[in-house]
């Protein structure tokens, strides 16, 4: 049995779910361990409180790992301490370790595992690119309960359908924390966004750009143009509908954020242009040939505003 640990925000949850569906599609006995969301202590390392949002979506279905199944593969549940005996065994017999931790952008070996507990975010497009069309058909956003919010979103969707609409995601929020800034900061610069906007305009000169962000005041201050529209209707528990709006745009400019990656991935447009930063974290190095192989169909732009690859 292969068990995938689910953790993080909605974008990460969708990636872990996509890997689950990919492994399931090739005949693996696979489960999702969602216990990370059931114990606040397990989320101590993250700055923003996270909820299991996968279950909000119609069409999302999975087998949840029981505590007994987690123990049978991992040796212990997430909230149980590792025994001294287990630590010694792992040290003396590394091959006995049933936990596989993501340490690179792509791990081909995950498809060969039969008994393993997988810990990671699995952002790379190559893991599940071939099943994304199926996922787009299966994953449906939940109905908006607030009538006023629903009306605002419906009006925006109509505008997106009537124009050459482009979503522009700007993530700040927890990325402004000192620790996160070292990891994620300085990547999606104004040079990045201006280059991405210019790239779209080469193909769609009359495009309308819909800006979505967790820091609307910053966007209002820095991005003003007659063909810019700032989206400010989804807050709190309704924030996931910003991803829905991204998916309804014809083209997508992403932050270094899995949230906007999935806004682009769920876009059903046959001729869509998806733009992402050339690196996700500052410790990564962009090797264009490698990135084009692992992220087929994406346009890559550096923090300095240079287009380094992609297809459309």
GROMACS .gro file of C-alpha atoms in nm:
model
  312
    1UNK     CA    1   0.000   0.000   0.000
    2UNK     CA    2   0.117   0.352  -0.086
    3UNK     CA    3  -0.002   0.629   0.146
    4UNK     CA    4   0.031   0.997   0.059
    5UNK     CA    5   0.043   1.252   0.338
    6UNK     CA    6  -0.190   1.546   0.275
    7UNK     CA    7  -0.072   1.879   0.417
    8UNK     CA    8  -0.064   2.249   0.340
    9UNK     CA    9  -0.311   2.476   0.164
   10UNK     CA   10  -0.554   2.402  -0.118
   11UNK     CA   11  -0.298   2.408  -0.398
   12UNK     CA   12  -0.081   2.153  -0.219
   13UNK     CA   13  -0.383   1.939  -0.135
   14UNK     CA   14  -0.480   1.927  -0.502
   15UNK     CA   15  -0.127   1.822  -0.596
   16UNK     CA   16  -0.123   1.543  -0.341
   17UNK     CA   17  -0.467   1.437  -0.462
   18UNK     CA   18  -0.352   1.447  -0.826
   19UNK     CA   19  -0.060   1.218  -0.744
   20UNK     CA   20  -0.305   0.989  -0.563
   21UNK     CA   21  -0.525   0.974  -0.875
   22UNK     CA   22  -0.223   0.911  -1.096
   23UNK     CA   23  -0.104   0.620  -0.881
   24UNK     CA   24  -0.459   0.487  -0.867
   25UNK     CA   25  -0.480   0.506  -1.247
   26UNK     CA   26  -0.178   0.274  -1.285
   27UNK     CA   27  -0.325   0.016  -1.048
   28UNK     CA   28  -0.159   0.105  -0.719
   29UNK     CA   29  -0.325   0.037  -0.384
   30UNK     CA   30  -0.315   0.395  -0.257
   31UNK     CA   31  -0.459   0.600   0.030
   32UNK     CA   32  -0.452   0.960   0.152
   33UNK     CA   33  -0.353   1.033   0.512
   34UNK     CA   34  -0.546   1.348   0.609
   35UNK     CA   35  -0.467   1.331   0.982
   36UNK     CA   36  -0.241   1.641   0.958
   37UNK     CA   37  -0.559   1.852   0.964
   38UNK     CA   38  -0.704   1.683   1.270
   39UNK     CA   39  -0.431   1.782   1.516
   40UNK     CA   40  -0.337   2.149   1.559
   41UNK     CA   41   0.005   2.055   1.695
   42UNK     CA   42   0.098   1.900   1.361
   43UNK     CA   43   0.046   2.238   1.191
   44UNK     CA   44   0.277   2.422   1.428
   45UNK     CA   45   0.540   2.471   1.157
   46UNK     CA   46   0.309   2.666   0.924
   47UNK     CA   47   0.218   3.031   0.965
   48UNK     CA   48  -0.135   3.018   0.830
   49UNK     CA   49  -0.400   2.784   0.965
   50UNK     CA   50  -0.492   2.524   0.707
   51UNK     CA   51  -0.813   2.330   0.659
   52UNK     CA   52  -0.882   2.019   0.455
   53UNK     CA   53  -1.053   2.184   0.159
   54UNK     CA   54  -1.042   1.885  -0.075
   55UNK     CA   55  -1.368   1.762   0.071
   56UNK     CA   56  -1.546   2.081  -0.036
   57UNK     CA   57  -1.518   1.982  -0.401
   58UNK     CA   58  -1.775   1.777  -0.584
   59UNK     CA   59  -1.620   1.496  -0.786
   60UNK     CA   60  -1.323   1.455  -0.553
   61UNK     CA   61  -1.314   1.104  -0.411
   62UNK     CA   62  -1.041   0.910  -0.235
   63UNK     CA   63  -0.975   0.634   0.014
   64UNK     CA   64  -0.866   0.772   0.351
   65UNK     CA   65  -0.591   0.584   0.530
   66UNK     CA   66  -0.690   0.454   0.873
   67UNK     CA   67  -0.451   0.488   1.170
   68UNK     CA   68  -0.389   0.114   1.145
   69UNK     CA   69  -0.296   0.141   0.777
   70UNK     CA   70  -0.062   0.432   0.849
   71UNK     CA   71   0.109   0.231   1.123
   72UNK     CA   72   0.141  -0.071   0.896
   73UNK     CA   73   0.335   0.132   0.639
   74UNK     CA   74   0.490   0.424   0.825
   75UNK     CA   75   0.543   0.250   1.157
   76UNK     CA   76   0.349   0.510   1.354
   77UNK     CA   77   0.084   0.775   1.301
   78UNK     CA   78   0.182   1.140   1.263
   79UNK     CA   79   0.107   1.220   1.627
   80UNK     CA   80   0.292   0.918   1.770
   81UNK     CA   81   0.658   0.943   1.867
   82UNK     CA   82   0.908   0.715   1.701
   83UNK     CA   83   1.042   0.440   1.926
   84UNK     CA   84   1.412   0.406   2.003
   85UNK     CA   85   1.404   0.062   1.843
   86UNK     CA   86   1.270   0.209   1.518
   87UNK     CA   87   1.534   0.483   1.515
   88UNK     CA   88   1.812   0.231   1.558
   89UNK     CA   89   1.668   0.009   1.284
   90UNK     CA   90   1.650   0.301   1.041
   91UNK     CA   91   2.008   0.396   1.115
   92UNK     CA   92   2.146   0.044   1.078
   93UNK     CA   93   1.916  -0.056   0.791
   94UNK     CA   94   1.830   0.251   0.579
   95UNK     CA   95   1.642   0.028   0.334
   96UNK     CA   96   1.392  -0.051   0.609
   97UNK     CA   97   1.272   0.310   0.614
   98UNK     CA   98   0.920   0.308   0.468
   99UNK     CA   99   0.894   0.690   0.458
  100UNK     CA  100   0.991   0.856   0.131
  101UNK     CA  101   1.044   1.233   0.156
  102UNK     CA  102   1.038   1.453  -0.151
  103UNK     CA  103   1.381   1.611  -0.198
  104UNK     CA  104   1.389   1.709  -0.565
  105UNK     CA  105   1.155   1.856  -0.824
  106UNK     CA  106   1.068   1.514  -0.969
  107UNK     CA  107   1.108   1.156  -0.843
  108UNK     CA  108   1.039   0.894  -1.109
  109UNK     CA  109   1.069   0.616  -0.850
  110UNK     CA  110   0.737   0.699  -0.681
  111UNK     CA  111   0.560   0.509  -0.957
  112UNK     CA  112   0.741   0.189  -0.864
  113UNK     CA  113   0.663   0.189  -0.491
  114UNK     CA  114   0.435  -0.077  -0.347
  115UNK     CA  115   0.475  -0.016   0.028
  116UNK     CA  116   0.574   0.340   0.107
  117UNK     CA  117   0.456   0.650   0.293
  118UNK     CA  118   0.506   0.959   0.075
  119UNK     CA  119   0.575   1.301   0.227
  120UNK     CA  120   0.595   1.600  -0.006
  121UNK     CA  121   0.403   1.852  -0.214
  122UNK     CA  122   0.450   1.698  -0.563
  123UNK     CA  123   0.414   2.026  -0.753
  124UNK     CA  124   0.582   1.907  -1.070
  125UNK     CA  125   0.349   1.895  -1.370
  126UNK     CA  126   0.506   1.574  -1.503
  127UNK     CA  127   0.366   1.362  -1.218
  128UNK     CA  128   0.010   1.387  -1.342
  129UNK     CA  129   0.008   1.585  -1.668
  130UNK     CA  130  -0.157   1.301  -1.858
  131UNK     CA  131  -0.457   1.281  -1.623
  132UNK     CA  132  -0.518   1.657  -1.591
  133UNK     CA  133  -0.793   1.651  -1.857
  134UNK     CA  134  -0.977   1.392  -1.648
  135UNK     CA  135  -0.923   1.591  -1.328
  136UNK     CA  136  -1.064   1.903  -1.495
  137UNK     CA  137  -1.382   1.713  -1.567
  138UNK     CA  138  -1.407   1.565  -1.217
  139UNK     CA  139  -1.314   1.859  -0.993
  140UNK     CA  140  -1.608   2.096  -0.942
  141UNK     CA  141  -1.601   2.399  -0.713
  142UNK     CA  142  -1.870   2.399  -0.445
  143UNK     CA  143  -2.170   2.628  -0.476
  144UNK     CA  144  -2.122   2.971  -0.319
  145UNK     CA  145  -2.361   3.004  -0.027
  146UNK     CA  146  -2.353   3.382   0.013
  147UNK     CA  147  -2.587   3.522  -0.255
  148UNK     CA  148  -2.409   3.856  -0.279
  149UNK     CA  149  -2.069   3.688  -0.323
  150UNK     CA  150  -2.218   3.444  -0.573
  151UNK     CA  151  -2.361   3.733  -0.775
  152UNK     CA  152  -2.024   3.912  -0.783
  153UNK     CA  153  -1.845   3.598  -0.900
  154UNK     CA  154  -2.106   3.531  -1.168
  155UNK     CA  155  -2.067   3.885  -1.301
  156UNK     CA  156  -1.689   3.842  -1.315
  157UNK     CA  157  -1.720   3.510  -1.496
  158UNK     CA  158  -1.939   3.673  -1.760
  159UNK     CA  159  -1.673   3.941  -1.816
  160UNK     CA  160  -1.405   3.673  -1.836
  161UNK     CA  161  -1.603   3.484  -2.098
  162UNK     CA  162  -1.667   3.798  -2.305
  163UNK     CA  163  -1.306   3.922  -2.313
  164UNK     CA  164  -0.955   3.792  -2.371
  165UNK     CA  165  -0.933   3.745  -1.996
  166UNK     CA  166  -0.606   3.690  -1.810
  167UNK     CA  167  -0.579   3.604  -1.442
  168UNK     CA  168  -0.285   3.763  -1.260
  169UNK     CA  169  -0.219   3.614  -0.916
  170UNK     CA  170  -0.011   3.813  -0.670
  171UNK     CA  171   0.061   3.634  -0.344
  172UNK     CA  172   0.194   3.823  -0.044
  173UNK     CA  173   0.037   3.739   0.294
  174UNK     CA  174   0.249   3.475   0.468
  175UNK     CA  175   0.520   3.520   0.203
  176UNK     CA  176   0.607   3.849   0.375
  177UNK     CA  177   0.712   3.668   0.693
  178UNK     CA  178   1.089   3.692   0.745
  179UNK     CA  179   1.144   3.316   0.714
  180UNK     CA  180   0.919   3.277   0.411
  181UNK     CA  181   1.070   3.583   0.246
  182UNK     CA  182   1.407   3.409   0.237
  183UNK     CA  183   1.248   3.107   0.067
  184UNK     CA  184   0.988   3.267  -0.162
  185UNK     CA  185   1.066   3.637  -0.176
  186UNK     CA  186   1.208   3.832  -0.469
  187UNK     CA  187   1.082   3.584  -0.731
  188UNK     CA  188   0.755   3.733  -0.853
  189UNK     CA  189   0.892   4.083  -0.896
  190UNK     CA  190   0.728   4.370  -1.083
  191UNK     CA  191   0.970   4.288  -1.367
  192UNK     CA  192   0.828   3.935  -1.372
  193UNK     CA  193   0.469   4.056  -1.390
  194UNK     CA  194   0.538   4.323  -1.650
  195UNK     CA  195   0.717   4.069  -1.869
  196UNK     CA  196   0.430   3.823  -1.828
  197UNK     CA  197   0.172   4.088  -1.917
  198UNK     CA  198   0.378   4.195  -2.220
  199UNK     CA  199   0.406   3.833  -2.332
  200UNK     CA  200   0.029   3.793  -2.328
  201UNK     CA  201  -0.020   4.124  -2.512
  202UNK     CA  202   0.200   3.997  -2.797
  203UNK     CA  203  -0.075   3.746  -2.873
  204UNK     CA  204  -0.379   3.924  -2.729
  205UNK     CA  205  -0.323   4.302  -2.746
  206UNK     CA  206  -0.675   4.379  -2.618
  207UNK     CA  207  -0.656   4.142  -2.320
  208UNK     CA  208  -0.821   4.231  -1.990
  209UNK     CA  209  -0.615   4.146  -1.683
  210UNK     CA  210  -0.797   4.032  -1.369
  211UNK     CA  211  -0.578   4.074  -1.061
  212UNK     CA  212  -0.636   3.837  -0.768
  213UNK     CA  213  -0.440   3.867  -0.446
  214UNK     CA  214  -0.437   3.830  -0.069
  215UNK     CA  215  -0.313   4.191  -0.053
  216UNK     CA  216  -0.557   4.398  -0.256
  217UNK     CA  217  -0.433   4.733  -0.122
  218UNK     CA  218  -0.085   4.654  -0.258
  219UNK     CA  219  -0.231   4.564  -0.598
  220UNK     CA  220  -0.439   4.884  -0.611
  221UNK     CA  221  -0.125   5.087  -0.542
  222UNK     CA  222   0.103   4.916  -0.793
  223UNK     CA  223  -0.118   4.801  -1.080
  224UNK     CA  224  -0.338   5.062  -1.243
  225UNK     CA  225  -0.437   5.056  -1.608
  226UNK     CA  226  -0.754   5.084  -1.814
  227UNK     CA  227  -0.744   4.712  -1.897
  228UNK     CA  228  -0.673   4.602  -1.539
  229UNK     CA  229  -0.955   4.483  -1.313
  230UNK     CA  230  -0.893   4.411  -0.946
  231UNK     CA  231  -1.095   4.124  -0.801
  232UNK     CA  232  -1.199   4.190  -0.441
  233UNK     CA  233  -1.499   3.974  -0.355
  234UNK     CA  234  -1.370   3.644  -0.212
  235UNK     CA  235  -1.242   3.654   0.145
  236UNK     CA  236  -1.197   3.411   0.433
  237UNK     CA  237  -1.361   3.077   0.359
  238UNK     CA  238  -1.462   3.208   0.017
  239UNK     CA  239  -1.098   3.260  -0.086
  240UNK     CA  240  -1.097   2.930  -0.276
  241UNK     CA  241  -1.328   3.092  -0.534
  242UNK     CA  242  -1.035   3.305  -0.649
  243UNK     CA  243  -0.895   2.979  -0.786
  244UNK     CA  244  -1.227   2.918  -0.958
  245UNK     CA  245  -1.210   3.262  -1.121
  246UNK     CA  246  -0.853   3.196  -1.238
  247UNK     CA  247  -0.971   2.874  -1.399
  248UNK     CA  248  -1.243   3.064  -1.588
  249UNK     CA  249  -0.998   3.310  -1.743
  250UNK     CA  250  -0.865   3.227  -2.090
  251UNK     CA  251  -0.501   3.282  -1.992
  252UNK     CA  252  -0.312   3.266  -1.663
  253UNK     CA  253  -0.021   3.447  -1.502
  254UNK     CA  254   0.078   3.267  -1.181
  255UNK     CA  255   0.269   3.359  -0.871
  256UNK     CA  256   0.519   3.114  -0.723
  257UNK     CA  257   0.216   2.962  -0.555
  258UNK     CA  258   0.052   2.625  -0.603
  259UNK     CA  259  -0.283   2.800  -0.555
  260UNK     CA  260  -0.246   2.981  -0.886
  261UNK     CA  261  -0.081   2.680  -1.053
  262UNK     CA  262  -0.411   2.501  -0.999
  263UNK     CA  263  -0.611   2.797  -1.121
  264UNK     CA  264  -0.422   2.752  -1.449
  265UNK     CA  265  -0.436   2.373  -1.447
  266UNK     CA  266  -0.814   2.371  -1.407
  267UNK     CA  267  -0.851   2.613  -1.698
  268UNK     CA  268  -1.020   2.405  -1.972
  269UNK     CA  269  -0.917   2.632  -2.258
  270UNK     CA  270  -0.756   2.447  -2.548
  271UNK     CA  271  -0.535   2.744  -2.649
  272UNK     CA  272  -0.458   2.876  -2.303
  273UNK     CA  273  -0.126   3.037  -2.217
  274UNK     CA  274   0.004   2.950  -1.869
  275UNK     CA  275   0.289   3.157  -1.726
  276UNK     CA  276   0.480   3.078  -1.411
  277UNK     CA  277   0.806   3.200  -1.254
  278UNK     CA  278   1.116   3.011  -1.361
  279UNK     CA  279   1.177   2.906  -0.999
  280UNK     CA  280   0.940   2.839  -0.711
  281UNK     CA  281   1.192   2.884  -0.429
  282UNK     CA  282   1.513   3.082  -0.405
  283UNK     CA  283   1.729   2.774  -0.352
  284UNK     CA  284   1.625   2.637  -0.692
  285UNK     CA  285   1.816   2.690  -1.015
  286UNK     CA  286   1.628   2.704  -1.342
  287UNK     CA  287   1.771   2.471  -1.605
  288UNK     CA  288   1.556   2.562  -1.907
  289UNK     CA  289   1.572   2.224  -2.081
  290UNK     CA  290   1.482   2.043  -1.760
  291UNK     CA  291   1.198   2.280  -1.673
  292UNK     CA  292   1.051   2.254  -2.022
  293UNK     CA  293   1.047   1.876  -1.984
  294UNK     CA  294   0.896   1.879  -1.636
  295UNK     CA  295   0.650   2.165  -1.702
  296UNK     CA  296   0.544   2.109  -2.061
  297UNK     CA  297   0.309   2.374  -2.194
  298UNK     CA  298   0.417   2.645  -1.950
  299UNK     CA  299   0.595   2.973  -2.026
  300UNK     CA  300   0.875   3.040  -1.778
  301UNK     CA  301   0.984   3.391  -1.681
  302UNK     CA  302   1.272   3.484  -1.452
  303UNK     CA  303   1.253   3.737  -1.167
  304UNK     CA  304   1.444   3.973  -1.397
  305UNK     CA  305   1.166   3.950  -1.656
  306UNK     CA  306   1.330   3.721  -1.911
  307UNK     CA  307   1.123   3.458  -2.091
  308UNK     CA  308   1.326   3.138  -2.078
  309UNK     CA  309   1.096   2.879  -2.230
  310UNK     CA  310   0.749   2.739  -2.274
  311UNK     CA  311   0.487   2.652  -2.529
  312UNK     CA  312   0.143   2.791  -2.602
   0.00000   0.00000   0.00000
